[in-house]
PDB file of C-alpha atoms and ligand atoms in Angstrom:
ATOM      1  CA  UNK A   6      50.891  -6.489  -3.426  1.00 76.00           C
ATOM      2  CA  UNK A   7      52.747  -6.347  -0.060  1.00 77.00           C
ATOM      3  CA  UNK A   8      51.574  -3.988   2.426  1.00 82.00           C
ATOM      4  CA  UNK A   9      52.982  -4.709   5.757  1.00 96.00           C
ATOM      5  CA  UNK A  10      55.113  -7.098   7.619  1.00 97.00           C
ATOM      6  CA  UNK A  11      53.241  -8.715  10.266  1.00 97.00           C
ATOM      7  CA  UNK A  12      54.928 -11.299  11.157  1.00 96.00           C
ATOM      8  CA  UNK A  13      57.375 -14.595  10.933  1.00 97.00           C
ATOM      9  CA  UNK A  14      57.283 -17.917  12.195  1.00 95.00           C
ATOM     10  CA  UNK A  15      60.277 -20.005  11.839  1.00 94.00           C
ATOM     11  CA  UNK A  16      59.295 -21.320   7.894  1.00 97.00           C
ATOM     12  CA  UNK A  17      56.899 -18.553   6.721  1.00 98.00           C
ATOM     13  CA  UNK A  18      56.678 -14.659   6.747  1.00 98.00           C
ATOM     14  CA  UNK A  19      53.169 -12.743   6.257  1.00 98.00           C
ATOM     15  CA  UNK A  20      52.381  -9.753   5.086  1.00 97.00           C
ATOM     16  CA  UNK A  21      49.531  -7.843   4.935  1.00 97.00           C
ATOM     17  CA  UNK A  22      47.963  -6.824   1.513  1.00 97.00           C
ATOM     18  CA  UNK A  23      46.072  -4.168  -0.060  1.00 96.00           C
ATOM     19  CA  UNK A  24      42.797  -6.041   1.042  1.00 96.00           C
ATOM     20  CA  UNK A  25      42.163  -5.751   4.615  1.00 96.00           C
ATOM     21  CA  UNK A  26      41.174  -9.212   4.831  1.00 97.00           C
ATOM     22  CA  UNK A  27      43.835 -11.008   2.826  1.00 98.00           C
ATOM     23  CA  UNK A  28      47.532 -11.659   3.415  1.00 98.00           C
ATOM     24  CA  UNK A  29      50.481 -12.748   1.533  1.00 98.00           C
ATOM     25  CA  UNK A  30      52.115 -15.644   2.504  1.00 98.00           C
ATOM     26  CA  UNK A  31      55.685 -16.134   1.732  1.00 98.00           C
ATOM     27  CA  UNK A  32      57.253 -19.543   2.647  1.00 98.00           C
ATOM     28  CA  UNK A  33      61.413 -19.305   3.479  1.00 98.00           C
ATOM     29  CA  UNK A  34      63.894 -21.849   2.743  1.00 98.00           C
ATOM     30  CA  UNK A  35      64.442 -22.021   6.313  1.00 98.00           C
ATOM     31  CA  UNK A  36      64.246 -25.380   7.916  1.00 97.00           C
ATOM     32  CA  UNK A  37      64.364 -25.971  11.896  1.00 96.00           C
ATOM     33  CA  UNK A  38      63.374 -29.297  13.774  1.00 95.00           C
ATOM     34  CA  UNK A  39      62.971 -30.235  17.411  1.00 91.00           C
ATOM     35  CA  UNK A  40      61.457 -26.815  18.383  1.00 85.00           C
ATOM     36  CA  UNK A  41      63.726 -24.561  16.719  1.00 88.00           C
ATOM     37  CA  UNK A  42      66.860 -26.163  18.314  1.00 92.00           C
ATOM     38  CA  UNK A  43      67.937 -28.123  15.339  1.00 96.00           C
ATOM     39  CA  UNK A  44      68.307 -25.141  12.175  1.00 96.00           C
ATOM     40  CA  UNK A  45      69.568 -25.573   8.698  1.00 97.00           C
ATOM     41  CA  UNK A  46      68.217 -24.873   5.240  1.00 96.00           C
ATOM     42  CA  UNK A  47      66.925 -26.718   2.443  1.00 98.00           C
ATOM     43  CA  UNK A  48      67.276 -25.759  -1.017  1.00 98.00           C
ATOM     44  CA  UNK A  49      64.507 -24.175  -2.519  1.00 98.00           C
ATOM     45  CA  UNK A  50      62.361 -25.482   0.108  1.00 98.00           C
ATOM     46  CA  UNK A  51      59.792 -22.506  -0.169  1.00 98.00           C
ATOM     47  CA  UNK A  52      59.237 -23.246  -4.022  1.00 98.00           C
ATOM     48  CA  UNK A  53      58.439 -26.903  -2.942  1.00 98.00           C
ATOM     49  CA  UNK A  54      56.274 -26.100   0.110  1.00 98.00           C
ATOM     50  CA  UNK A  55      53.998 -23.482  -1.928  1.00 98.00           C
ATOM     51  CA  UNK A  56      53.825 -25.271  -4.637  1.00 98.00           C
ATOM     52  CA  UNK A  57      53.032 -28.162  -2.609  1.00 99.00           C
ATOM     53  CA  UNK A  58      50.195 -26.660  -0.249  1.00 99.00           C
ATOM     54  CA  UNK A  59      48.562 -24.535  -2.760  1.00 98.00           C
ATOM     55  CA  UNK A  60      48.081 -28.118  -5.155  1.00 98.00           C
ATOM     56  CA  UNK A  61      46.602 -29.571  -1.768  1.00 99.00           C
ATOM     57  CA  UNK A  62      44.863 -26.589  -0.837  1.00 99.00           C
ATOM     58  CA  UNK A  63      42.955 -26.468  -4.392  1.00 98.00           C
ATOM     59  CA  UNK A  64      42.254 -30.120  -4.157  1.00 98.00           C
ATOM     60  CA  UNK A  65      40.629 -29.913  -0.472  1.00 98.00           C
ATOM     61  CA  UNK A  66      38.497 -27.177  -1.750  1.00 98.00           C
ATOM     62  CA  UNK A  67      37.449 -28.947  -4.873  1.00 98.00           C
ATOM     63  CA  UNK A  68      36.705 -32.008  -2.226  1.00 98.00           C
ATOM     64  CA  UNK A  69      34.448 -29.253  -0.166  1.00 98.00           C
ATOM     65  CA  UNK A  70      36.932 -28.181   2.602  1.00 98.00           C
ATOM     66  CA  UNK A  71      37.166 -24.741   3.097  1.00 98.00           C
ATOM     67  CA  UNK A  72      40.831 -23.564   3.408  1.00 98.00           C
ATOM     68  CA  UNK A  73      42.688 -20.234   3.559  1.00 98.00           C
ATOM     69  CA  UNK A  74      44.019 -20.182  -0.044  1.00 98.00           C
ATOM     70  CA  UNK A  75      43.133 -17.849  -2.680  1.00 98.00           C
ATOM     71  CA  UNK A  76      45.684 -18.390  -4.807  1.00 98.00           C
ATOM     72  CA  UNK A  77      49.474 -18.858  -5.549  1.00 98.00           C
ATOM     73  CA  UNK A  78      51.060 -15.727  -6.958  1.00 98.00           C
ATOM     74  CA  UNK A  79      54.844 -16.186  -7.400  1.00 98.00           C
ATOM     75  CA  UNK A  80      57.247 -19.190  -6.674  1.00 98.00           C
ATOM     76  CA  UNK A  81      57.168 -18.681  -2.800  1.00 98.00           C
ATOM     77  CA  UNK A  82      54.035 -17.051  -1.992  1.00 98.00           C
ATOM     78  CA  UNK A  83      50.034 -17.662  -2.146  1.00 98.00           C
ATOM     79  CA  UNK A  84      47.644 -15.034  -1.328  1.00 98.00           C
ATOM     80  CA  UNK A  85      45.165 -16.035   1.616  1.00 98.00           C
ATOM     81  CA  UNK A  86      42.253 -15.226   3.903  1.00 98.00           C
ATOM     82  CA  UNK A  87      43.381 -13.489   6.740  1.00 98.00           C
ATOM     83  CA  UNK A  88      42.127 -15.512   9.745  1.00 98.00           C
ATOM     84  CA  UNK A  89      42.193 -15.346  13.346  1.00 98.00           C
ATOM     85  CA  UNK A  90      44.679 -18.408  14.012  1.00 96.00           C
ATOM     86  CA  UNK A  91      43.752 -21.181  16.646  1.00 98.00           C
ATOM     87  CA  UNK A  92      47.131 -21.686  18.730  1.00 98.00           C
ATOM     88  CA  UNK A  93      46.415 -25.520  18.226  1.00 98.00           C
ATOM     89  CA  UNK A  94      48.178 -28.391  15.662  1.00 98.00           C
ATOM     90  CA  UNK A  95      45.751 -31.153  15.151  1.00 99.00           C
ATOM     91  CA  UNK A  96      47.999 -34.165  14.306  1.00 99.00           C
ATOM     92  CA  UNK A  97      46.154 -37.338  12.349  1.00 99.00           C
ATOM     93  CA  UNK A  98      47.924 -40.479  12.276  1.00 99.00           C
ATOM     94  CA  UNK A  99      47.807 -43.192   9.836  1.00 99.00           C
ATOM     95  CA  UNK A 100      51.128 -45.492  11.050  1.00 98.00           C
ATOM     96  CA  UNK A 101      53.229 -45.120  13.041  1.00 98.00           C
ATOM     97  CA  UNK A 102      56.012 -42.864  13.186  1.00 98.00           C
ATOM     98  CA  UNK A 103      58.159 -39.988  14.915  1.00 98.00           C
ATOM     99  CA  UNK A 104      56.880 -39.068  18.493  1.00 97.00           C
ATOM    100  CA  UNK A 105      54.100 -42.167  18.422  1.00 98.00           C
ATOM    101  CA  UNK A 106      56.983 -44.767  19.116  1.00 98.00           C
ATOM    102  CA  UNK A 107      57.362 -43.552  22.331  1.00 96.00           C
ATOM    103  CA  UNK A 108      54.087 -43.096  23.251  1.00 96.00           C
ATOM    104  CA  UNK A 109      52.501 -46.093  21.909  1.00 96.00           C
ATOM    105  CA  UNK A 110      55.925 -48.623  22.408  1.00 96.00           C
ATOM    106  CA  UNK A 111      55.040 -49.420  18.744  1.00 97.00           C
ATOM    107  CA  UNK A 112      57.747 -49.645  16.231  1.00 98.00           C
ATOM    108  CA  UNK A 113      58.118 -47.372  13.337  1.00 98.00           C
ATOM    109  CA  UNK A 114      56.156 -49.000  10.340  1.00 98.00           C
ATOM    110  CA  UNK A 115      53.392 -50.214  12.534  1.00 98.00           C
ATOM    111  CA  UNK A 116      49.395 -49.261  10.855  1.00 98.00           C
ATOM    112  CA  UNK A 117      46.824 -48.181  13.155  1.00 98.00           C
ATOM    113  CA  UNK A 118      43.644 -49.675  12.761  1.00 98.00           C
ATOM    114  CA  UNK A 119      41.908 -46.483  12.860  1.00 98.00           C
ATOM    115  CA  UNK A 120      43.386 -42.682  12.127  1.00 98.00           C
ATOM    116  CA  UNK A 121      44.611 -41.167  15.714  1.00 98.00           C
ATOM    117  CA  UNK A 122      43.828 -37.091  16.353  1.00 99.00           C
ATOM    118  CA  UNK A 123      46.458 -35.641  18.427  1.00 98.00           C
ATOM    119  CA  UNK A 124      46.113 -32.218  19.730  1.00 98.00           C
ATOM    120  CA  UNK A 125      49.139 -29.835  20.573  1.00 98.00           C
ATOM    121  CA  UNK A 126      49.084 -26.329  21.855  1.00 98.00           C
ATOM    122  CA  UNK A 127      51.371 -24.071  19.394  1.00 97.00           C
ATOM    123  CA  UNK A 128      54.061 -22.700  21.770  1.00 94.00           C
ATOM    124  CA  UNK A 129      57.740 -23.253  20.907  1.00 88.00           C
ATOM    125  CA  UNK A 130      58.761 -22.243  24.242  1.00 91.00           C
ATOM    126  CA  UNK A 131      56.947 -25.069  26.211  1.00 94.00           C
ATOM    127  CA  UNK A 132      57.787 -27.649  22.969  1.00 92.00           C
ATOM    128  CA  UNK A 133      54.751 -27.418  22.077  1.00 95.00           C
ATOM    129  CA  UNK A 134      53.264 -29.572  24.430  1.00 97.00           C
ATOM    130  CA  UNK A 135      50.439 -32.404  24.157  1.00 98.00           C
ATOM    131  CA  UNK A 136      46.706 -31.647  25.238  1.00 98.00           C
ATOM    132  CA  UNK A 137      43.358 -32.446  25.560  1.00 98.00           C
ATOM    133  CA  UNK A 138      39.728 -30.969  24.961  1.00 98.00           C
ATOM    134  CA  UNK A 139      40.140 -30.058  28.419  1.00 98.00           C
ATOM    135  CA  UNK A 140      43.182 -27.655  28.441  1.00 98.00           C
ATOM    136  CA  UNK A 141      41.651 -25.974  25.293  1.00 98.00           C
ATOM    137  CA  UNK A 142      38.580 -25.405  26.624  1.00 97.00           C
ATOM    138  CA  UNK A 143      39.407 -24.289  30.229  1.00 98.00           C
ATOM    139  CA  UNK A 144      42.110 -21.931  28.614  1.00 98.00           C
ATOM    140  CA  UNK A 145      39.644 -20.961  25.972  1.00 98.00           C
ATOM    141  CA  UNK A 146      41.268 -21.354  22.645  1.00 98.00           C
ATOM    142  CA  UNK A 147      38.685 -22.581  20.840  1.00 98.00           C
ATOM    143  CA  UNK A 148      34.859 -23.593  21.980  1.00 97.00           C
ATOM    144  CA  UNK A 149      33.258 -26.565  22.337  1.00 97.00           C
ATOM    145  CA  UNK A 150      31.710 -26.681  18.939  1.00 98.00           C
ATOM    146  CA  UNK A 151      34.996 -25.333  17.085  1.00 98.00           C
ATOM    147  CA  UNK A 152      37.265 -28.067  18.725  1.00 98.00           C
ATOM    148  CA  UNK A 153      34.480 -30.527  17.101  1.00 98.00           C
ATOM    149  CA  UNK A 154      34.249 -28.633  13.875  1.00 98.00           C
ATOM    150  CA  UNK A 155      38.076 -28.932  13.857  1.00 98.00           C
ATOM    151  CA  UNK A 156      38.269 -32.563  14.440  1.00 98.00           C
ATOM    152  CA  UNK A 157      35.418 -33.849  11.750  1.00 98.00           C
ATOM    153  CA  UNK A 158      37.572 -31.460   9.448  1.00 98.00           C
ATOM    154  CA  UNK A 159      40.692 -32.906  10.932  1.00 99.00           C
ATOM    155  CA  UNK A 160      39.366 -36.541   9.689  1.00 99.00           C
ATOM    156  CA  UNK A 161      37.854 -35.561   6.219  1.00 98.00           C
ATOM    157  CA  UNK A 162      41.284 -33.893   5.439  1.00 99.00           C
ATOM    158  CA  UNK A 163      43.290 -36.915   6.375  1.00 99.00           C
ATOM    159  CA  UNK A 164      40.810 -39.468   4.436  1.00 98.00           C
ATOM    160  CA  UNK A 165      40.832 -36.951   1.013  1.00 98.00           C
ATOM    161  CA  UNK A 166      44.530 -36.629   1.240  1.00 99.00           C
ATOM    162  CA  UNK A 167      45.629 -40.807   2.274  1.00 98.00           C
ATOM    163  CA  UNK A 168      43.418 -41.245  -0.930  1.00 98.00           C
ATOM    164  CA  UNK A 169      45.005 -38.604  -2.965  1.00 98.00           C
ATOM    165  CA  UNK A 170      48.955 -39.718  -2.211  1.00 98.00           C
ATOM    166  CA  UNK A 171      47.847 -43.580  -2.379  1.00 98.00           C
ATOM    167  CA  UNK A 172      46.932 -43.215  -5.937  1.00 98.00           C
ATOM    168  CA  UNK A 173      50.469 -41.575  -6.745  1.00 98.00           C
ATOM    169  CA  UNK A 174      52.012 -44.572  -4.837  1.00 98.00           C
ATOM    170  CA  UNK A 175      52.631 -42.959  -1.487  1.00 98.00           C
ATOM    171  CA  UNK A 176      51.257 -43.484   2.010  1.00 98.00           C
ATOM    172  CA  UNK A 177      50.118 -40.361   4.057  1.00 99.00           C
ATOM    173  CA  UNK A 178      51.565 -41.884   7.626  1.00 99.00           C
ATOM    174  CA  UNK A 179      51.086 -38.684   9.587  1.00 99.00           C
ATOM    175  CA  UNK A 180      49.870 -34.941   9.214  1.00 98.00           C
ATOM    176  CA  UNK A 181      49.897 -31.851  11.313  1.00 98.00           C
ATOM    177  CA  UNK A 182      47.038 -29.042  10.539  1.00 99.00           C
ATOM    178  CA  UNK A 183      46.116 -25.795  12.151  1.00 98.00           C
ATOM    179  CA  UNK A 184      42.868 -23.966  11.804  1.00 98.00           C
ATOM    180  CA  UNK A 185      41.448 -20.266  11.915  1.00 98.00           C
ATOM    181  CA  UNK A 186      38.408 -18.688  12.131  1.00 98.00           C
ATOM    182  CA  UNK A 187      36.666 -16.267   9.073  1.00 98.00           C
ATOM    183  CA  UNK A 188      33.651 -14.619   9.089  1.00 97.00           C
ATOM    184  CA  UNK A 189      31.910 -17.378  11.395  1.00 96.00           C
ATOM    185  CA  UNK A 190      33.597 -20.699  10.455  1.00 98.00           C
ATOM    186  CA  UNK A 191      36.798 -22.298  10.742  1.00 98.00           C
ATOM    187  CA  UNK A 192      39.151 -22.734   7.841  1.00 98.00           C
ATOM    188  CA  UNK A 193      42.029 -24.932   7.136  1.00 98.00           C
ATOM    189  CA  UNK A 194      44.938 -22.677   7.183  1.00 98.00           C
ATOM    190  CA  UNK A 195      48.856 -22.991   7.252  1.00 98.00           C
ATOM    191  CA  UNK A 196      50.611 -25.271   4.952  1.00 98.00           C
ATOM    192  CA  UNK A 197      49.967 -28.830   3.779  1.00 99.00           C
ATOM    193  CA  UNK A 198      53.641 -30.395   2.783  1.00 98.00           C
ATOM    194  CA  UNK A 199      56.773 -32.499   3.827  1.00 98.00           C
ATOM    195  CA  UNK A 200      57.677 -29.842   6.588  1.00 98.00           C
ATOM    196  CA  UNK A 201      54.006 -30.850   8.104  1.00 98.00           C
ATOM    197  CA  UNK A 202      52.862 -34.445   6.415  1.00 98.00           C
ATOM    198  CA  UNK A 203      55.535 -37.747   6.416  1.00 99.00           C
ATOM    199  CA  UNK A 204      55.008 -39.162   2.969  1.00 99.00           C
ATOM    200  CA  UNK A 205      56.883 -43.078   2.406  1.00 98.00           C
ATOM    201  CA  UNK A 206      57.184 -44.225  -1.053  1.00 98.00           C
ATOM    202  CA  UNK A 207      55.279 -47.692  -0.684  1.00 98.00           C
ATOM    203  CA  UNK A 208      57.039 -49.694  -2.699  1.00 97.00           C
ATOM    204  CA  UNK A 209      60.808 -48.714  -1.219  1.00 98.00           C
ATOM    205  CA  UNK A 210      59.808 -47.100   1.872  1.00 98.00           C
ATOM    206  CA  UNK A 211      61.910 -44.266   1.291  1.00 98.00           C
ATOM    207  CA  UNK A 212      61.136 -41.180   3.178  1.00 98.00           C
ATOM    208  CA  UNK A 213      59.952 -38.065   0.923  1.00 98.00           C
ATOM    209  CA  UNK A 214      59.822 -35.758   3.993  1.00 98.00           C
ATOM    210  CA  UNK A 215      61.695 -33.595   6.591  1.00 98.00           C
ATOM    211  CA  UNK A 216      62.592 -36.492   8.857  1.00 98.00           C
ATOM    212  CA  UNK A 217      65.283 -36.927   5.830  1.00 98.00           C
ATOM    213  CA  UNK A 218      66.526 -33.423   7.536  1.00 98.00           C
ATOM    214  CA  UNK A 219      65.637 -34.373  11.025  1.00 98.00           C
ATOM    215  CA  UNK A 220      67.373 -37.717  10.736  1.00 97.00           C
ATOM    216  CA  UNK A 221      70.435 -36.228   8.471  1.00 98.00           C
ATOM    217  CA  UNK A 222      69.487 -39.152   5.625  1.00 98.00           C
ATOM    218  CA  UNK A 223      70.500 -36.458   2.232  1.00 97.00           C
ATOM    219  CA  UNK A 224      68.695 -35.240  -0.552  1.00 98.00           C
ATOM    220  CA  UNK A 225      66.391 -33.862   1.363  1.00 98.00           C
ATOM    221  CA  UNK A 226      65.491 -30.976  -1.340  1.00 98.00           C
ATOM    222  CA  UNK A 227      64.867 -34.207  -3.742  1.00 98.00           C
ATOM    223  CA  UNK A 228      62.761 -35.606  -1.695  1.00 98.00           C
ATOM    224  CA  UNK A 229      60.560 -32.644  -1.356  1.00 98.00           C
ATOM    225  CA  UNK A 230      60.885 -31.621  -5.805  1.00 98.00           C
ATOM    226  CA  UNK A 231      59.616 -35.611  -5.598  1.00 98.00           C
ATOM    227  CA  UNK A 232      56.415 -35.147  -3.898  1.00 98.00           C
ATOM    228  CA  UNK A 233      55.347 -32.131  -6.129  1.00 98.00           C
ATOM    229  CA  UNK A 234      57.041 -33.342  -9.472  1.00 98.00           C
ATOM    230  CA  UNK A 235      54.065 -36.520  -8.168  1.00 98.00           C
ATOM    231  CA  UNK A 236      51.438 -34.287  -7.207  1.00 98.00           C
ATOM    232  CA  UNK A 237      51.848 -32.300 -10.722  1.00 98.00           C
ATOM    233  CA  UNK A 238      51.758 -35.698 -12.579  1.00 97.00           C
ATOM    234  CA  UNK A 239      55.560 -35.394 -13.714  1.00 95.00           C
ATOM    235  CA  UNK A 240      56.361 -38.346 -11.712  1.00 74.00           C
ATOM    236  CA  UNK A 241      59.512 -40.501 -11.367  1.00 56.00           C
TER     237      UNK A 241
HETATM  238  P1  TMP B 319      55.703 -36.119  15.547  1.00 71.08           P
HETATM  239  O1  TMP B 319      55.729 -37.579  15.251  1.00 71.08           O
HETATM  240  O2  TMP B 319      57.062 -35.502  15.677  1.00 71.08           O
HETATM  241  O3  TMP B 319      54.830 -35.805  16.726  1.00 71.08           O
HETATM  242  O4  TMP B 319      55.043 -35.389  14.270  1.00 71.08           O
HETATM  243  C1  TMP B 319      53.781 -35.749  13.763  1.00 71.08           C
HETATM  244  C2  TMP B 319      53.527 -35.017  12.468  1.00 71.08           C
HETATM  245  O5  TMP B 319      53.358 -33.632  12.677  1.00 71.08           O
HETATM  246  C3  TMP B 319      54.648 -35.138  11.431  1.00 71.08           C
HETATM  247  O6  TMP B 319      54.072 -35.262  10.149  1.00 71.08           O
HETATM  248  C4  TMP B 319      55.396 -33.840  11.536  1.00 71.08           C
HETATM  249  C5  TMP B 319      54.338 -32.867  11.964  1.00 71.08           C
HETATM  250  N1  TMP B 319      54.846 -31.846  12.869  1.00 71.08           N
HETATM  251  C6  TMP B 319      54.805 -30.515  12.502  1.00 71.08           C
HETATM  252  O7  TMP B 319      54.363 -30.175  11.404  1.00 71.08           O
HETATM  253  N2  TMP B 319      55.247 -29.588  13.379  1.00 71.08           N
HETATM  254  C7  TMP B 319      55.728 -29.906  14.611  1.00 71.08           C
HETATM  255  O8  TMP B 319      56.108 -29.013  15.367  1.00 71.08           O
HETATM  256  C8  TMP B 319      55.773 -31.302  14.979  1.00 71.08           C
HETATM  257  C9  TMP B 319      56.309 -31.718  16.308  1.00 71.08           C
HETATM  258  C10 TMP B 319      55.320 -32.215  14.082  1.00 71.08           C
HETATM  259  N1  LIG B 320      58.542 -27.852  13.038  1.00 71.08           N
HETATM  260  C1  LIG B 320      59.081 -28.082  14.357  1.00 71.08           C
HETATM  261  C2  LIG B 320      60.323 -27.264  14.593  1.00 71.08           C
HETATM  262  O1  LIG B 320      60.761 -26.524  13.803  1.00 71.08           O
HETATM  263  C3  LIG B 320      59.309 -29.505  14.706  1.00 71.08           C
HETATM  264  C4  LIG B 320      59.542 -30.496  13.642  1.00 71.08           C
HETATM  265  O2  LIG B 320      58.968 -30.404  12.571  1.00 71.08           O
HETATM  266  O3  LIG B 320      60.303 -31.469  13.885  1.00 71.08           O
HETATM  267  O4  LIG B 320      60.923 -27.318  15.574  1.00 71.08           O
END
């Protein structure tokens, strides 16, 4: 099914396919935090994470949002539209947590009233940095009317999926997303899972996510079989 390498990032590698507008995505058991300057690797991480996205994928498209995902093919990789990536990560926030402490002086546990949309501009080499509808626009990666296409998505995405974890007994406390354009509209594309989303057990607060590698807590690759062992209704 592989064609081509295009390209890596630091968790994923793609590859073009046979079909000029589809690609393979195959998701490493790499694992880096803080930009790249903290590296490591998580044991079968990029089962977890494609096993992961492509159950949230499916469910966001059975909940009407159009995402990249055609379909997971082997342990590790999902076929998927080929789209023109937005260099942006839309962050929703439910509580807060990680890089919101700081900025809010709020401690860690704290629930917002109301989800908060962050916006980032995807560049490793500046960390990727904080933003607003200005910078995007004046630096044109994305329009007007994409940047609010990818912000009602943005909100729809984080109210389907809250909803979807609360009922398997976890809260959804942040998320990071990143969009693309197809044939005229924008798509959800990327990955959905504990690399991008912090997931807390509510009823022992334990952390099912990759601040358990970020923060050095263990069984990190437990944490990450528990979220899809949840999501595939073999809980624990
Ligand atoms: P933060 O609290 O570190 O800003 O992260 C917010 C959410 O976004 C959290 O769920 C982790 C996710 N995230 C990424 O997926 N990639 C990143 O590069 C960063 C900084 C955060
Ligand atoms: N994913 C980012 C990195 O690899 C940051 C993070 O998730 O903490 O550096």
């Amino acid at each position: 099914m592989k064609k081509e390498f295009l390209y890596q990032g630091k968790a994923k590698r793609i590859f073009q396919t046979e079909e000029e507008d589809e690609v393979l995505v195959e998701f490493k058991d790499d694992a880096t935090a803080f930009d790249g300057r903290k590296k490591g690797f998580i044991e079968n991480k990029g089962y977890f994470n494609c096993s992961i996205s492509s159950l949230l994928f499916k469910h966001l498209e059975e909940k009407g949002v159009n995402t990249h995902f055609l379909e997971q093919v082997g342990p590790n990789s999902m076929l998927a539209r080929k789209l023109d990536i937005i260099p942006l990560e839309v962050v929703m926030r439910n509580i807060v947590a990680g890089s919101l402490k700081r900025r809010l002086g709020q401690p860690e546990g704290f629930p917002l009233s109301q989800p908060v949309l962050e916006l980032y501009y995807k560049n490793d080499e500046f960390g990727d940095p904080m933003i607003n509808d200005y910078h995007i626009r004046v630096m044109e990666w994305a329009t007007g009317e994409e940047l609010d296409r990818m912000k009602e998505l943005a909100f729809r995405i984080n109210f389907e999926l809250t909803a979807r974890f609360r009922i398997l007994g976890i809260d959804l406390v942040d998320l990071k997303l990143e969009f693309g354009r197809f044939k005229g509209n924008i798509l959800l594309a990327d990955e959905i899972s504990p690399d991008t989303c912090r997931f807390w057990k509510q009823d022992t607060g334990e952390r099912l996510d990759k601040d358990r590698f970020r923060q050095d807590l263990g069984d990190v690759s437990q944490a990450y079989e528990n979220i899809l062992k949840l999501l595939k209704g073999e809980s624990n």
